[in-house]
Short mmCIF file of N, CA and C in Angstrom, two decimals:
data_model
loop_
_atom_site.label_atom_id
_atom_site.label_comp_id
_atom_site.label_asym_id
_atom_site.label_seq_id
_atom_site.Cartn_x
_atom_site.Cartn_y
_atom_site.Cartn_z
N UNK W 1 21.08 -8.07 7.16
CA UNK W 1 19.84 -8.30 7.85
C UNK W 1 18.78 -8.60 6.80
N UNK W 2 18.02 -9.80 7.06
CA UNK W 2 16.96 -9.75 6.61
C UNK W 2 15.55 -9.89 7.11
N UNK W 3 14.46 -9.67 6.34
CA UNK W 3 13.00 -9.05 6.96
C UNK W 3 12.54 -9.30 5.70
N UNK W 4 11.08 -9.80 6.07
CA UNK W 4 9.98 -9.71 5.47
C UNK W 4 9.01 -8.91 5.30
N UNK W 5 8.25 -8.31 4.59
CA UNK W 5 7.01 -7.75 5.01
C UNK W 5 6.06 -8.51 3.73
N UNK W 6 4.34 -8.17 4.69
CA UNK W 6 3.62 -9.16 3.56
C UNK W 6 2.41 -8.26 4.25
N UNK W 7 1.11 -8.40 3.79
CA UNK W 7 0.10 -7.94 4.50
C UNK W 7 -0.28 -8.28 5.63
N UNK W 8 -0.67 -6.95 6.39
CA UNK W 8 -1.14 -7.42 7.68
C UNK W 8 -2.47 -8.06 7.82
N UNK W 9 -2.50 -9.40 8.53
CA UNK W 9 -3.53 -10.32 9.09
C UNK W 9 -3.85 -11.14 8.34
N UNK W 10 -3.07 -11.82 7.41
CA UNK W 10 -2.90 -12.53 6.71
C UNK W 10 -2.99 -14.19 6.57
N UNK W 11 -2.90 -14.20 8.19
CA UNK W 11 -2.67 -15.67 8.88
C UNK W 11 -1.79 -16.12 9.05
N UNK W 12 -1.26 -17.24 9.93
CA UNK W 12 -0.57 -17.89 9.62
C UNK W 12 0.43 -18.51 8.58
N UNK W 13 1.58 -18.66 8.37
CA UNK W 13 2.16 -19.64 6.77
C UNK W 13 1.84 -21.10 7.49
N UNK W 14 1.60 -20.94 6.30
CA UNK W 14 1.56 -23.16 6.47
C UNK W 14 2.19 -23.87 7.12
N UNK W 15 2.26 -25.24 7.77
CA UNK W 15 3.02 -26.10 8.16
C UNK W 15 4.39 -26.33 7.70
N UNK W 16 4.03 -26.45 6.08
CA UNK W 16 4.83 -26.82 5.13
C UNK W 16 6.43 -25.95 5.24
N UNK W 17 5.92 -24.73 5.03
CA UNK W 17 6.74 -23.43 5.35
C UNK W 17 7.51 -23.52 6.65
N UNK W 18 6.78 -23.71 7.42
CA UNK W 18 7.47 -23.77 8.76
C UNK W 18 8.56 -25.22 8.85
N UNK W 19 8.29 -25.85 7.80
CA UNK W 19 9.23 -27.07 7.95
C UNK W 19 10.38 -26.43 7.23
N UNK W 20 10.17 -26.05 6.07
CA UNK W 20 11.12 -25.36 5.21
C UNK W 20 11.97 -24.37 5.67
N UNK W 21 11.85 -23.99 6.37
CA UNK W 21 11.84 -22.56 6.89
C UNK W 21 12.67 -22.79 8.44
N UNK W 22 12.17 -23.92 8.76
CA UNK W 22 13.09 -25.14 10.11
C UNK W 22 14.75 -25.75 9.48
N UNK W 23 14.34 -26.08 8.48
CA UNK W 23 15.28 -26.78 7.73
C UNK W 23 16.55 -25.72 7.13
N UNK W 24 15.98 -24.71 6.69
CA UNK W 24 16.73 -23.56 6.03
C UNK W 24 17.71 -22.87 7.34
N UNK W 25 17.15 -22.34 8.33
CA UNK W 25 17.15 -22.21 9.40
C UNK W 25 18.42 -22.73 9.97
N UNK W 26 18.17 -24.36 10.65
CA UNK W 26 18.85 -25.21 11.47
C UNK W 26 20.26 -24.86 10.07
N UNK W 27 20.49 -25.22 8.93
CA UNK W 27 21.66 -25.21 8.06
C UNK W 27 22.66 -24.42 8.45
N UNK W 28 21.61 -22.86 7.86
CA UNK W 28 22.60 -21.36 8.31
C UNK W 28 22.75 -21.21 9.32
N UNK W 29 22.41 -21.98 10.33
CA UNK W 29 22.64 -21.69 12.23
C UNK W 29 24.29 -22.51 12.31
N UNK W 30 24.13 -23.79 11.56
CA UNK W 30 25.41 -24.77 11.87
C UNK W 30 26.70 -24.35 11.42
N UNK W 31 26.35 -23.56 10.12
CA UNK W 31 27.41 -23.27 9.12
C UNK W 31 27.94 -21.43 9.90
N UNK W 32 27.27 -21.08 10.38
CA UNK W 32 27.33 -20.16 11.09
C UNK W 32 27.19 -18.56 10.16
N UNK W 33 26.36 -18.84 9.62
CA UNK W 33 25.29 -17.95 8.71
C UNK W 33 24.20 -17.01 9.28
N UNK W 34 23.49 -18.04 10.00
CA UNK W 34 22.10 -17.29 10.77
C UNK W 34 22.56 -16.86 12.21
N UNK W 35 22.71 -15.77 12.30
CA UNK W 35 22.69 -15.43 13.82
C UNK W 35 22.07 -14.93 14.88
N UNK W 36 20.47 -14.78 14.28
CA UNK W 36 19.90 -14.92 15.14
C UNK W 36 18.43 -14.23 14.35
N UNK W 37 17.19 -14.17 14.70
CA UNK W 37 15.69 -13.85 14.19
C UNK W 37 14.87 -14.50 14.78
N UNK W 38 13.67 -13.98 13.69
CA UNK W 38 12.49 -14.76 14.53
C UNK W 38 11.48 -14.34 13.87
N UNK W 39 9.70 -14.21 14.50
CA UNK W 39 8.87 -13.80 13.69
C UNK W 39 7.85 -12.10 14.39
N UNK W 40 7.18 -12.10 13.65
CA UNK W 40 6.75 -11.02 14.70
C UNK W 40 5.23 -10.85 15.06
N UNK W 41 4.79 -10.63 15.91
CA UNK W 41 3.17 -10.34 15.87
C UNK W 41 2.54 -8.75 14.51
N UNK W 42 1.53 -9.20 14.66
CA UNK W 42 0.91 -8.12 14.04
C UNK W 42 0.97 -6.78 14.99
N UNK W 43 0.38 -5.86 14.09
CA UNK W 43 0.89 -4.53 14.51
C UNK W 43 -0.21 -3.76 15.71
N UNK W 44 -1.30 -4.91 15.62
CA UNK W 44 -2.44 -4.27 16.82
C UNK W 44 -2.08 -4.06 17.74
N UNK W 45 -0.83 -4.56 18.60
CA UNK W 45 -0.81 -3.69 20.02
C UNK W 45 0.74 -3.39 20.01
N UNK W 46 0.80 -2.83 18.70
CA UNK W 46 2.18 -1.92 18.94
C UNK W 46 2.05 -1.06 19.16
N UNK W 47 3.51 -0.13 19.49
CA UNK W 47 3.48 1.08 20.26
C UNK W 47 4.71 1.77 19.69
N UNK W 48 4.81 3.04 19.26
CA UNK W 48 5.36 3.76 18.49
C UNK W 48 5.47 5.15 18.98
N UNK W 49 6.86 5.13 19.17
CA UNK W 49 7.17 6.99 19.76
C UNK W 49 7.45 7.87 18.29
N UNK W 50 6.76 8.96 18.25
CA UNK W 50 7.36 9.46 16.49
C UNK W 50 8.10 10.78 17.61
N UNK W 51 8.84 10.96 17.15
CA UNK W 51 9.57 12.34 16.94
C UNK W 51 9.34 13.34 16.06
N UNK W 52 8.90 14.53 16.42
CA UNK W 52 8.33 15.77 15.03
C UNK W 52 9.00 16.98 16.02
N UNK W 53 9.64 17.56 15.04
CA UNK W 53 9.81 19.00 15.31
C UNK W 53 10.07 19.12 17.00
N UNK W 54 11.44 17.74 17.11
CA UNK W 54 11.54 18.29 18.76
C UNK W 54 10.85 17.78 19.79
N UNK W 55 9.78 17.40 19.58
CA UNK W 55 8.87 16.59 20.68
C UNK W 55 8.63 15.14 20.21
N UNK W 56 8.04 14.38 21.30
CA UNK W 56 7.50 13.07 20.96
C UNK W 56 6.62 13.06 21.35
N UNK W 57 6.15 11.76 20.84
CA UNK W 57 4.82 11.47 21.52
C UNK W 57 4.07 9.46 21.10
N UNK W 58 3.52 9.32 22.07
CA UNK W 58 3.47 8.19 21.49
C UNK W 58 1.80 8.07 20.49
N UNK W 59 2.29 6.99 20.09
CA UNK W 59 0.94 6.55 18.65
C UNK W 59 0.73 5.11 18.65
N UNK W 60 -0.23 4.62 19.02
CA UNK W 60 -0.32 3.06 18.95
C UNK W 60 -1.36 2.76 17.90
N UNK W 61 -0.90 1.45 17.41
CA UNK W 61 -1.44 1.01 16.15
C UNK W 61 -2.84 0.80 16.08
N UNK W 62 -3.20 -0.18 15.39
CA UNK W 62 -2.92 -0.03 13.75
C UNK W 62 -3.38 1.10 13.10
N UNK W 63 -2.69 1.11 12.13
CA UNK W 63 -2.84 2.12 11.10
C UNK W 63 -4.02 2.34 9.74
N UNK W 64 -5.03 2.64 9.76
CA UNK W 64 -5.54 1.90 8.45
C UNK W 64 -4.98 2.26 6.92
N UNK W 65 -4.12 3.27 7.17
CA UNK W 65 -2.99 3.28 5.91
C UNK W 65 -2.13 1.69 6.08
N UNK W 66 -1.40 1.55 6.66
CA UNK W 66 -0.35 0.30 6.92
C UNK W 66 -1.41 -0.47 5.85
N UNK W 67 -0.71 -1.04 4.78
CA UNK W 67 -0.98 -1.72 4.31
C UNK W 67 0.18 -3.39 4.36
N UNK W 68 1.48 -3.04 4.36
CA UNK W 68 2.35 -4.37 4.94
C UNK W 68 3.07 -3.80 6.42
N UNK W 69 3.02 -4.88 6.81
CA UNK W 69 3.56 -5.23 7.90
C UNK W 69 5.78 -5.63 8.04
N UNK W 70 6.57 -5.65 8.62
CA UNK W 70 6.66 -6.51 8.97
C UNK W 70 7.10 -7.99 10.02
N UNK W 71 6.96 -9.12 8.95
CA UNK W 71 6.47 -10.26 9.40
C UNK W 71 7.19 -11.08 10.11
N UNK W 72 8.57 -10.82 10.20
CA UNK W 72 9.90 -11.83 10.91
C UNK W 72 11.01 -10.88 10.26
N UNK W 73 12.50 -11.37 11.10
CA UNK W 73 13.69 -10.85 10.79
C UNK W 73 14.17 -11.94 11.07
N UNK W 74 15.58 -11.22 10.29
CA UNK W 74 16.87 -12.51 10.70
C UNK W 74 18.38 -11.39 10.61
N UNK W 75 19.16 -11.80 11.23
CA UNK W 75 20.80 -11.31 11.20
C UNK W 75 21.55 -12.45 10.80
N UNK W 76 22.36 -12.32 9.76
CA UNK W 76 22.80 -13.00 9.20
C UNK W 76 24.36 -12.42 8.37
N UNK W 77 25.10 -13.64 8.43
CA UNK W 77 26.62 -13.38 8.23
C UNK W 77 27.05 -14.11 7.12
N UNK W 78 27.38 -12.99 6.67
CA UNK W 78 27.84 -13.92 5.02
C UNK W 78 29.43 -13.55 4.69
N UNK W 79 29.95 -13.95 3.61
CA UNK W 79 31.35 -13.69 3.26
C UNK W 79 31.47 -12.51 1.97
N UNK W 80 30.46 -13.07 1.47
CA UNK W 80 30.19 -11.88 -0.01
C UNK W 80 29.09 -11.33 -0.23
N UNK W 81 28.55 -10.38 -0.68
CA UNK W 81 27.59 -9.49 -1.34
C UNK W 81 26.70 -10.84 -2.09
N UNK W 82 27.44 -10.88 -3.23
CA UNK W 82 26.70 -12.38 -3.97
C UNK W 82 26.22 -13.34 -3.30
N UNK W 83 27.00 -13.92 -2.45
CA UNK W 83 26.53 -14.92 -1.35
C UNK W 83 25.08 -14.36 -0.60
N UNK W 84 25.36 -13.52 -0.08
CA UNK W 84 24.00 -12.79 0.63
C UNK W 84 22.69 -13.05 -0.20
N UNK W 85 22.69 -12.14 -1.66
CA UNK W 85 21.66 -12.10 -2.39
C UNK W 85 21.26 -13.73 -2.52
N UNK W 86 22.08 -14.45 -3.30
CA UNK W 86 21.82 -15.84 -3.56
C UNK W 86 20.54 -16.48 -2.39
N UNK W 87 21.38 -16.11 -1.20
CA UNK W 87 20.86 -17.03 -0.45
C UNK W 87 19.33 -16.28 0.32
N UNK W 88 19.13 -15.03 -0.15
CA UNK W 88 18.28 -14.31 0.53
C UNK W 88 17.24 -14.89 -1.12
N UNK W 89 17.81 -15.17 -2.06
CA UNK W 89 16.78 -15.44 -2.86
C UNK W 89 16.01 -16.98 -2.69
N UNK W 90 16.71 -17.77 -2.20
CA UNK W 90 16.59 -18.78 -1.87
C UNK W 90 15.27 -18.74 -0.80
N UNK W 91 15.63 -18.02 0.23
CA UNK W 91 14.86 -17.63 1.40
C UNK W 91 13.43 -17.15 0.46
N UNK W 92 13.40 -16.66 -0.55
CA UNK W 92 12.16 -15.86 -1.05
C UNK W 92 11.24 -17.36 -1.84
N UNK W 93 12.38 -18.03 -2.33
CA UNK W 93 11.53 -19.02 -2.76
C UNK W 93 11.00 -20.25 -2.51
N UNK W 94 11.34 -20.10 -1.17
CA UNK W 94 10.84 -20.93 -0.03
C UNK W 94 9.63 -20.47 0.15
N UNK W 95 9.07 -19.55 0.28
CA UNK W 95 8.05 -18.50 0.46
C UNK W 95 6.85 -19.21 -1.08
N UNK W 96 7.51 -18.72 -1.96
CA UNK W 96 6.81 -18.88 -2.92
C UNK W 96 6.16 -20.52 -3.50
N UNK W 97 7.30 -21.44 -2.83
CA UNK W 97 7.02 -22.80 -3.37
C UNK W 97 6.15 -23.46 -1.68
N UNK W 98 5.79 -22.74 -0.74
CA UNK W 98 5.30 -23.20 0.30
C UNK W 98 4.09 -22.61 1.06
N UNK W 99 3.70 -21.06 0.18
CA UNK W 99 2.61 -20.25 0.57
C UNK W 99 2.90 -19.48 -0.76
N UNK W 100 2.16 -20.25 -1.87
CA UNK W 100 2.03 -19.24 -3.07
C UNK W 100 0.88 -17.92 -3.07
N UNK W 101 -0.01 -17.85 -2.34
CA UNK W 101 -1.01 -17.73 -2.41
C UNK W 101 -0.79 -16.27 -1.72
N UNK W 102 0.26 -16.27 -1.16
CA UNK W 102 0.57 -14.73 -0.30
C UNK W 102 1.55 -13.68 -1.16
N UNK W 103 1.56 -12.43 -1.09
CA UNK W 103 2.44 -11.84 -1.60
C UNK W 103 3.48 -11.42 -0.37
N UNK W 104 4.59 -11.67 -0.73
CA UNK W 104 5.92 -11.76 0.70
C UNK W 104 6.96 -10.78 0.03
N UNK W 105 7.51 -9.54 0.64
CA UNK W 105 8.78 -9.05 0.22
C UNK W 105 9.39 -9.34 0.95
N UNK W 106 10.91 -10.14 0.53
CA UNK W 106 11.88 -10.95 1.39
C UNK W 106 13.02 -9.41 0.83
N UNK W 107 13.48 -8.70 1.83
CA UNK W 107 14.58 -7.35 1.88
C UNK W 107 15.79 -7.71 2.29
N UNK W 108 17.21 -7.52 1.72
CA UNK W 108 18.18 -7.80 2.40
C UNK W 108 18.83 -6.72 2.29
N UNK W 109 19.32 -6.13 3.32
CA UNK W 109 20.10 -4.82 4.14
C UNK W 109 21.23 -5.19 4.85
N UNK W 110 21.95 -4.39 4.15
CA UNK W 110 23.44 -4.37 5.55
C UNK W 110 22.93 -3.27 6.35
N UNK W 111 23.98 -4.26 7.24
CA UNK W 111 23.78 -3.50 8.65
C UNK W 111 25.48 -2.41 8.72
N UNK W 112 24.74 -1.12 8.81
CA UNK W 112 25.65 0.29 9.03
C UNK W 112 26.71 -0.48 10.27
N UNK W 113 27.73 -0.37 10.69
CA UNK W 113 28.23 -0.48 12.01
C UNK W 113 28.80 0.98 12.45
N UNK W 114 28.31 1.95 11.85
CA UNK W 114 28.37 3.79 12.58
C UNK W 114 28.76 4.26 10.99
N UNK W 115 27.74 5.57 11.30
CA UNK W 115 27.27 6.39 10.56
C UNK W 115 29.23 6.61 9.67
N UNK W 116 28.88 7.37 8.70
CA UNK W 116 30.19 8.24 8.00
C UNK W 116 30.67 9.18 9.03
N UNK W 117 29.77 9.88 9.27
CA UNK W 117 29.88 11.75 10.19
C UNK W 117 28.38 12.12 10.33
N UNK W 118 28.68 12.38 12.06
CA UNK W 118 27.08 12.91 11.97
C UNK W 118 26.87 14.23 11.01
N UNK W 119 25.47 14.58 11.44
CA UNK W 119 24.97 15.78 10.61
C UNK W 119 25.06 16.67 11.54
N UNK W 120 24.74 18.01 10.52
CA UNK W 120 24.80 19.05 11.82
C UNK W 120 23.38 19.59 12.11
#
């Protein structure tokens, strides 16, 4: 899985990006790489259940701690570890050669498919 985060309210990315980012996109969709993402709104009318000590409760945003957000995800299928990184770096420098002007953390995470053993 990958995800972005960048500061919240930041604007829009460029046109440019969004072409890049179309292009990158449509490839890993054909080759059967990208399986699925998207982008996300900002965090002003989110809604958040925390769990403490047994109870919940809900908390809606924003935060004025939150300093990043984030900004889009993607699920994505690769064959190797290496392959992944490569191409998640690729993804970062798309970012950088099309909205230099922003600071973007591009994260790549596997996805658990069930825990080891629960806890007790």
């Amino acid at each position: 899985m990958g995800f972005v985060r960048m500061a919240e309210g930041i604007g829009m990315p460029p046109q440019a990006l969004f072409d890049a980012m179309g292009a990158y996109i449509g490839e890993r969709a054909a080759n059967g790489v990208f399986l699925d993402g998207g982008g996300l709104y900002g965090t002003e009318d989110a809604v958040n259940f925390v769990v403490r000590q047994g109870d919940v409760s809900r908390v809606d945003g924003p935060y004025a701690e939150a300093k990043e957000v984030v900004g889009g995800w993607s699920l994505l299928q690769y064959d190797s570890l290496e392959e992944a990184v490569a191409d998640q770096r690729e993804f970062a420098e798309l970012h950088a050669k099309h909205w230099p002007e922003v600071t973007v953390v591009s994260t790549l995470r596997q996805i658990s498919e069930a825990p080891d053993a629960p806890g007790e």
